[in-house]
PDB file of C-alpha atoms in Angstrom:
ATOM      1  CA  UNK A   1       8.530  11.613 -55.823  1.00 84.00           C
ATOM      2  CA  UNK A   2       5.699   9.211 -54.497  1.00 87.00           C
ATOM      3  CA  UNK A   3       8.019   6.713 -53.236  1.00 89.00           C
ATOM      4  CA  UNK A   4       9.991   9.696 -50.845  1.00 92.00           C
ATOM      5  CA  UNK A   5       6.555  10.902 -49.781  1.00 91.00           C
ATOM      6  CA  UNK A   6       5.581   7.571 -49.042  1.00 91.00           C
ATOM      7  CA  UNK A   7       8.999   6.799 -47.205  1.00 92.00           C
ATOM      8  CA  UNK A   8       8.643  10.506 -45.572  1.00 94.00           C
ATOM      9  CA  UNK A   9       4.942   9.101 -44.190  1.00 92.00           C
ATOM     10  CA  UNK A  10       6.108   5.562 -43.101  1.00 93.00           C
ATOM     11  CA  UNK A  11       8.885   7.047 -41.269  1.00 95.00           C
ATOM     12  CA  UNK A  12       6.976   9.944 -39.263  1.00 94.00           C
ATOM     13  CA  UNK A  13       4.396   6.711 -38.336  1.00 93.00           C
ATOM     14  CA  UNK A  14       7.358   4.705 -37.209  1.00 93.00           C
ATOM     15  CA  UNK A  15       8.411   7.910 -35.276  1.00 95.00           C
ATOM     16  CA  UNK A  16       5.636   8.167 -34.089  1.00 92.00           C
ATOM     17  CA  UNK A  17       4.841   4.401 -32.976  1.00 92.00           C
ATOM     18  CA  UNK A  18       8.188   4.524 -31.261  1.00 94.00           C
ATOM     19  CA  UNK A  19       7.184   7.658 -29.405  1.00 95.00           C
ATOM     20  CA  UNK A  20       4.109   6.166 -28.203  1.00 94.00           C
ATOM     21  CA  UNK A  21       5.808   2.936 -26.918  1.00 94.00           C
ATOM     22  CA  UNK A  22       8.518   4.582 -25.082  1.00 95.00           C
ATOM     23  CA  UNK A  23       5.890   6.691 -23.325  1.00 95.00           C
ATOM     24  CA  UNK A  24       3.601   3.415 -22.167  1.00 95.00           C
ATOM     25  CA  UNK A  25       7.074   1.863 -20.985  1.00 95.00           C
ATOM     26  CA  UNK A  26       8.097   4.817 -19.235  1.00 97.00           C
ATOM     27  CA  UNK A  27       4.702   4.997 -17.571  1.00 96.00           C
ATOM     28  CA  UNK A  28       4.356   1.105 -16.905  1.00 96.00           C
ATOM     29  CA  UNK A  29       7.783   1.550 -15.044  1.00 97.00           C
ATOM     30  CA  UNK A  30       6.666   4.426 -12.964  1.00 97.00           C
ATOM     31  CA  UNK A  31       3.750   2.520 -11.843  1.00 96.00           C
ATOM     32  CA  UNK A  32       5.884  -0.320 -10.917  1.00 95.00           C
ATOM     33  CA  UNK A  33       8.387   1.695  -9.283  1.00 96.00           C
ATOM     34  CA  UNK A  34       5.402   3.648  -7.362  1.00 96.00           C
ATOM     35  CA  UNK A  35       4.438   0.261  -6.273  1.00 95.00           C
ATOM     36  CA  UNK A  36       7.742  -0.595  -4.408  1.00 95.00           C
ATOM     37  CA  UNK A  37       6.939   2.285  -2.289  1.00 95.00           C
ATOM     38  CA  UNK A  38       3.338   0.879  -1.078  1.00 94.00           C
ATOM     39  CA  UNK A  39       5.307  -2.124  -0.312  1.00 94.00           C
ATOM     40  CA  UNK A  40       7.879  -0.420   1.504  1.00 95.00           C
ATOM     41  CA  UNK A  41       5.367   0.732   3.616  1.00 95.00           C
ATOM     42  CA  UNK A  42       3.547  -2.340   3.933  1.00 94.00           C
ATOM     43  CA  UNK A  43       6.638  -4.235   5.385  1.00 95.00           C
ATOM     44  CA  UNK A  44       7.420  -1.316   7.669  1.00 96.00           C
ATOM     45  CA  UNK A  45       3.916  -1.986   8.858  1.00 95.00           C
ATOM     46  CA  UNK A  46       4.367  -6.241   8.800  1.00 95.00           C
ATOM     47  CA  UNK A  47       7.704  -5.566  10.429  1.00 96.00           C
ATOM     48  CA  UNK A  48       6.244  -3.410  13.638  1.00 95.00           C
ATOM     49  CA  UNK A  49       3.203  -6.130  14.361  1.00 94.00           C
ATOM     50  CA  UNK A  50       5.282  -8.510  15.802  1.00 94.00           C
ATOM     51  CA  UNK A  51       6.457  -5.977  18.580  1.00 92.00           C
ATOM     52  CA  UNK A  52       3.064  -4.827  19.126  1.00 90.00           C
ATOM     53  CA  UNK A  53       1.982  -8.439  19.783  1.00 91.00           C
ATOM     54  CA  UNK A  54       4.459  -8.993  22.192  1.00 90.00           C
ATOM     55  CA  UNK A  55       4.360  -5.823  23.749  1.00 89.00           C
ATOM     56  CA  UNK A  56       0.166  -6.387  24.390  1.00 88.00           C
ATOM     57  CA  UNK A  57       1.295  -9.906  25.002  1.00 86.00           C
ATOM     58  CA  UNK A  58       2.805  -9.216  28.541  1.00 83.00           C
ATOM     59  CA  UNK A  59      -0.202  -7.225  29.442  1.00 84.00           C
ATOM     60  CA  UNK A  60      -3.110  -9.111  27.788  1.00 81.00           C
ATOM     61  CA  UNK A  61      -1.755 -12.841  27.910  1.00 76.00           C
ATOM     62  CA  UNK A  62      -5.884 -13.987  28.032  1.00 78.00           C
ATOM     63  CA  UNK A  63      -6.519 -12.125  24.580  1.00 82.00           C
ATOM     64  CA  UNK A  64      -4.912 -14.869  23.189  1.00 84.00           C
ATOM     65  CA  UNK A  65      -7.149 -15.350  20.111  1.00 87.00           C
ATOM     66  CA  UNK A  66      -7.261 -11.510  19.295  1.00 87.00           C
ATOM     67  CA  UNK A  67      -3.237 -12.419  19.135  1.00 89.00           C
ATOM     68  CA  UNK A  68      -3.358 -15.071  17.315  1.00 90.00           C
ATOM     69  CA  UNK A  69      -5.726 -12.980  14.614  1.00 92.00           C
ATOM     70  CA  UNK A  70      -3.383 -10.405  14.561  1.00 93.00           C
ATOM     71  CA  UNK A  71      -0.686 -12.903  13.551  1.00 93.00           C
ATOM     72  CA  UNK A  72      -2.177 -14.805  10.743  1.00 94.00           C
ATOM     73  CA  UNK A  73      -3.523 -11.837   9.339  1.00 94.00           C
ATOM     74  CA  UNK A  74       0.427 -10.673   8.860  1.00 95.00           C
ATOM     75  CA  UNK A  75       1.147 -13.916   7.715  1.00 95.00           C
ATOM     76  CA  UNK A  76      -1.781 -13.735   5.138  1.00 94.00           C
ATOM     77  CA  UNK A  77      -0.510 -10.275   3.983  1.00 94.00           C
ATOM     78  CA  UNK A  78       3.100 -11.409   3.541  1.00 93.00           C
ATOM     79  CA  UNK A  79       2.269 -14.396   1.554  1.00 93.00           C
ATOM     80  CA  UNK A  80      -0.012 -11.974  -1.066  1.00 90.00           C
ATOM     81  CA  UNK A  81       1.505 -11.217  -4.384  1.00 87.00           C
ATOM     82  CA  UNK A  82      -1.281  -9.904  -7.006  1.00 87.00           C
ATOM     83  CA  UNK A  83      -2.705  -6.480  -5.899  1.00 88.00           C
ATOM     84  CA  UNK A  84      -6.173  -7.581  -5.797  1.00 87.00           C
ATOM     85  CA  UNK A  85      -5.146 -10.158  -2.988  1.00 89.00           C
ATOM     86  CA  UNK A  86      -2.776  -8.012  -1.439  1.00 90.00           C
ATOM     87  CA  UNK A  87      -5.621  -5.355  -0.579  1.00 90.00           C
ATOM     88  CA  UNK A  88      -8.058  -8.003   0.622  1.00 91.00           C
ATOM     89  CA  UNK A  89      -5.076  -9.340   3.000  1.00 93.00           C
ATOM     90  CA  UNK A  90      -3.765  -5.580   3.705  1.00 92.00           C
ATOM     91  CA  UNK A  91      -7.352  -5.108   4.402  1.00 92.00           C
ATOM     92  CA  UNK A  92      -7.627  -7.905   7.048  1.00 93.00           C
ATOM     93  CA  UNK A  93      -4.330  -6.907   9.004  1.00 93.00           C
ATOM     94  CA  UNK A  94      -5.347  -3.473   9.512  1.00 92.00           C
ATOM     95  CA  UNK A  95      -8.603  -4.586  11.098  1.00 92.00           C
ATOM     96  CA  UNK A  96      -6.540  -6.877  13.338  1.00 93.00           C
ATOM     97  CA  UNK A  97      -3.979  -4.612  14.170  1.00 92.00           C
ATOM     98  CA  UNK A  98      -6.951  -1.997  15.058  1.00 92.00           C
ATOM     99  CA  UNK A  99      -8.971  -4.675  17.138  1.00 90.00           C
ATOM    100  CA  UNK A 100      -5.200  -4.923  18.760  1.00 89.00           C
ATOM    101  CA  UNK A 101      -5.071  -1.220  19.419  1.00 89.00           C
ATOM    102  CA  UNK A 102      -8.793  -0.833  20.633  1.00 88.00           C
ATOM    103  CA  UNK A 103      -7.740  -3.913  23.346  1.00 84.00           C
ATOM    104  CA  UNK A 104      -5.190  -1.680  24.523  1.00 81.00           C
ATOM    105  CA  UNK A 105      -8.279   0.911  25.902  1.00 84.00           C
ATOM    106  CA  UNK A 106      -8.608  -2.263  28.393  1.00 85.00           C
ATOM    107  CA  UNK A 107      -5.387  -2.370  29.688  1.00 86.00           C
ATOM    108  CA  UNK A 108      -4.398   1.048  31.614  1.00 85.00           C
ATOM    109  CA  UNK A 109      -0.928  -0.109  32.172  1.00 85.00           C
ATOM    110  CA  UNK A 110      -0.294  -1.150  28.568  1.00 84.00           C
ATOM    111  CA  UNK A 111      -1.558   2.231  27.625  1.00 81.00           C
ATOM    112  CA  UNK A 112       0.651   3.978  29.778  1.00 84.00           C
ATOM    113  CA  UNK A 113       3.936   1.469  28.430  1.00 86.00           C
ATOM    114  CA  UNK A 114       6.040   3.768  26.879  1.00 90.00           C
ATOM    115  CA  UNK A 115       7.353   1.379  24.294  1.00 90.00           C
ATOM    116  CA  UNK A 116       3.836   0.543  23.452  1.00 90.00           C
ATOM    117  CA  UNK A 117       3.061   4.508  23.264  1.00 90.00           C
ATOM    118  CA  UNK A 118       6.208   4.267  20.920  1.00 93.00           C
ATOM    119  CA  UNK A 119       4.729   1.508  18.576  1.00 92.00           C
ATOM    120  CA  UNK A 120       1.284   3.357  18.614  1.00 92.00           C
ATOM    121  CA  UNK A 121       2.987   6.469  17.124  1.00 94.00           C
ATOM    122  CA  UNK A 122       5.313   4.460  14.711  1.00 95.00           C
ATOM    123  CA  UNK A 123       1.968   2.732  13.822  1.00 94.00           C
ATOM    124  CA  UNK A 124       0.397   6.598  12.801  1.00 94.00           C
ATOM    125  CA  UNK A 125       3.552   7.192  11.051  1.00 96.00           C
ATOM    126  CA  UNK A 126       3.773   4.144   9.064  1.00 95.00           C
ATOM    127  CA  UNK A 127      -0.077   4.527   8.361  1.00 93.00           C
ATOM    128  CA  UNK A 128      -0.010   7.908   7.255  1.00 95.00           C
ATOM    129  CA  UNK A 129       2.923   6.862   4.502  1.00 96.00           C
ATOM    130  CA  UNK A 130       0.969   4.146   3.588  1.00 94.00           C
ATOM    131  CA  UNK A 131      -1.482   6.120   2.643  1.00 94.00           C
ATOM    132  CA  UNK A 132       0.756   8.820   0.748  1.00 96.00           C
ATOM    133  CA  UNK A 133       2.452   5.669  -1.397  1.00 96.00           C
ATOM    134  CA  UNK A 134      -0.772   4.385  -2.222  1.00 95.00           C
ATOM    135  CA  UNK A 135      -2.198   7.836  -3.441  1.00 96.00           C
ATOM    136  CA  UNK A 136       1.179   8.116  -5.939  1.00 97.00           C
ATOM    137  CA  UNK A 137       0.476   5.030  -6.873  1.00 97.00           C
ATOM    138  CA  UNK A 138      -3.097   5.203  -7.596  1.00 97.00           C
ATOM    139  CA  UNK A 139      -2.107   8.456  -9.544  1.00 97.00           C
ATOM    140  CA  UNK A 140       0.413   6.911 -11.765  1.00 97.00           C
ATOM    141  CA  UNK A 141      -1.724   4.074 -12.229  1.00 97.00           C
ATOM    142  CA  UNK A 142      -4.504   6.618 -13.247  1.00 97.00           C
ATOM    143  CA  UNK A 143      -1.558   8.246 -15.693  1.00 97.00           C
ATOM    144  CA  UNK A 144      -1.086   4.996 -17.646  1.00 96.00           C
ATOM    145  CA  UNK A 145      -4.464   3.292 -18.022  1.00 96.00           C
ATOM    146  CA  UNK A 146      -5.484   6.823 -19.145  1.00 95.00           C
ATOM    147  CA  UNK A 147      -2.318   7.024 -21.713  1.00 94.00           C
ATOM    148  CA  UNK A 148      -3.043   3.507 -23.138  1.00 92.00           C
ATOM    149  CA  UNK A 149      -6.583   3.969 -23.515  1.00 91.00           C
ATOM    150  CA  UNK A 150      -6.385   7.098 -25.532  1.00 91.00           C
ATOM    151  CA  UNK A 151      -5.837   6.717 -29.800  1.00 89.00           C
ATOM    152  CA  UNK A 152      -3.047   5.936 -30.863  1.00 88.00           C
ATOM    153  CA  UNK A 153      -1.931   4.528 -28.169  1.00 89.00           C
ATOM    154  CA  UNK A 154      -4.398   2.159 -27.658  1.00 87.00           C
ATOM    155  CA  UNK A 155      -3.348   0.590 -30.726  1.00 89.00           C
ATOM    156  CA  UNK A 156       0.333   0.348 -29.611  1.00 89.00           C
ATOM    157  CA  UNK A 157      -0.646  -0.693 -26.164  1.00 88.00           C
ATOM    158  CA  UNK A 158      -2.730  -3.744 -27.557  1.00 88.00           C
ATOM    159  CA  UNK A 159       0.075  -4.479 -29.760  1.00 91.00           C
ATOM    160  CA  UNK A 160       2.854  -4.757 -27.237  1.00 90.00           C
ATOM    161  CA  UNK A 161       0.447  -6.371 -24.776  1.00 89.00           C
ATOM    162  CA  UNK A 162       0.078  -3.580 -22.265  1.00 90.00           C
ATOM    163  CA  UNK A 163      -2.911  -4.385 -20.035  1.00 92.00           C
ATOM    164  CA  UNK A 164      -4.779  -1.807 -17.633  1.00 92.00           C
ATOM    165  CA  UNK A 165      -3.101  -1.967 -13.946  1.00 93.00           C
ATOM    166  CA  UNK A 166      -5.112  -2.091 -10.662  1.00 92.00           C
ATOM    167  CA  UNK A 167      -5.759   0.501  -8.653  1.00 92.00           C
ATOM    168  CA  UNK A 168      -4.982  -0.411  -5.057  1.00 90.00           C
ATOM    169  CA  UNK A 169      -8.065   0.419  -3.555  1.00 82.00           C
ATOM    170  CA  UNK A 170      -9.271  -0.315   0.485  1.00 69.00           C
ATOM    171  CA  UNK A 171     -12.578  -2.051   0.566  1.00 60.00           C
ATOM    172  CA  UNK A 172     -13.010  -1.471   4.524  1.00 54.00           C
ATOM    173  CA  UNK A 173     -13.920   1.922   5.597  1.00 51.00           C
ATOM    174  CA  UNK A 174     -12.654   1.580   8.717  1.00 51.00           C
ATOM    175  CA  UNK A 175      -9.076   1.084   6.938  1.00 48.00           C
ATOM    176  CA  UNK A 176      -9.356   4.086   5.444  1.00 51.00           C
ATOM    177  CA  UNK A 177      -8.831   6.479   8.622  1.00 52.00           C
ATOM    178  CA  UNK A 178      -5.779   6.190  10.455  1.00 54.00           C
ATOM    179  CA  UNK A 179      -6.555   3.991  13.614  1.00 53.00           C
ATOM    180  CA  UNK A 180      -7.472   6.239  16.519  1.00 56.00           C
ATOM    181  CA  UNK A 181      -4.226   6.190  18.880  1.00 54.00           C
ATOM    182  CA  UNK A 182      -5.413   7.873  22.180  1.00 52.00           C
ATOM    183  CA  UNK A 183      -2.136   8.744  24.017  1.00 51.00           C
ATOM    184  CA  UNK A 184      -3.330  10.698  26.524  1.00 51.00           C
ATOM    185  CA  UNK A 185      -1.203  12.358  29.166  1.00 48.00           C
ATOM    186  CA  UNK A 186       0.519   9.200  30.789  1.00 44.00           C
ATOM    187  CA  UNK A 187       4.010  11.258  31.183  1.00 45.00           C
ATOM    188  CA  UNK A 188       3.767  10.094  35.023  1.00 44.00           C
ATOM    189  CA  UNK A 189       3.853   6.874  33.972  1.00 45.00           C
ATOM    190  CA  UNK A 190       6.813   7.258  32.373  1.00 46.00           C
ATOM    191  CA  UNK A 191       9.094   4.911  34.675  1.00 46.00           C
ATOM    192  CA  UNK A 192       6.507   1.841  33.860  1.00 42.00           C
TER     193      UNK A 192
END
């Protein structure tokens, strides 16, 4: 009778460990999938930057250092792979793009350019989508990290090499806000 009871107890423990392990794997996969959503939005922003630079270049040719800063920040952001490195470089890119947008305030013809206004609207949309993707990613990270830090998942996580995932945080307070884009009523200048 004792071997049967021990067999049942061991079997239940194994089933419990298997369930915990599978839950951790599902949560880790959800974290990875949600980060791919952040990556998609970052790529959209990276793809928009050259168009912004080219449009601004046509109106503000003597602002070469600002344009070069934006291009360099984009290149650095694209090269980042680890999340903490990506955070820092994306923050720098966001700051460079904001400087580029502020530069437009000095050039009324640029502000009135239909192409530039469209790019500004695209940037606002991308920044909003990026914020939602970050929020979803951080929520999945929270769920995963919480799940693996509770008992008995804590044991299973340590046995199978599960590690806490980092949150995607934005350090720069200016990056936390959507870039201020003053579109104004430039409909009279649509021909520009």
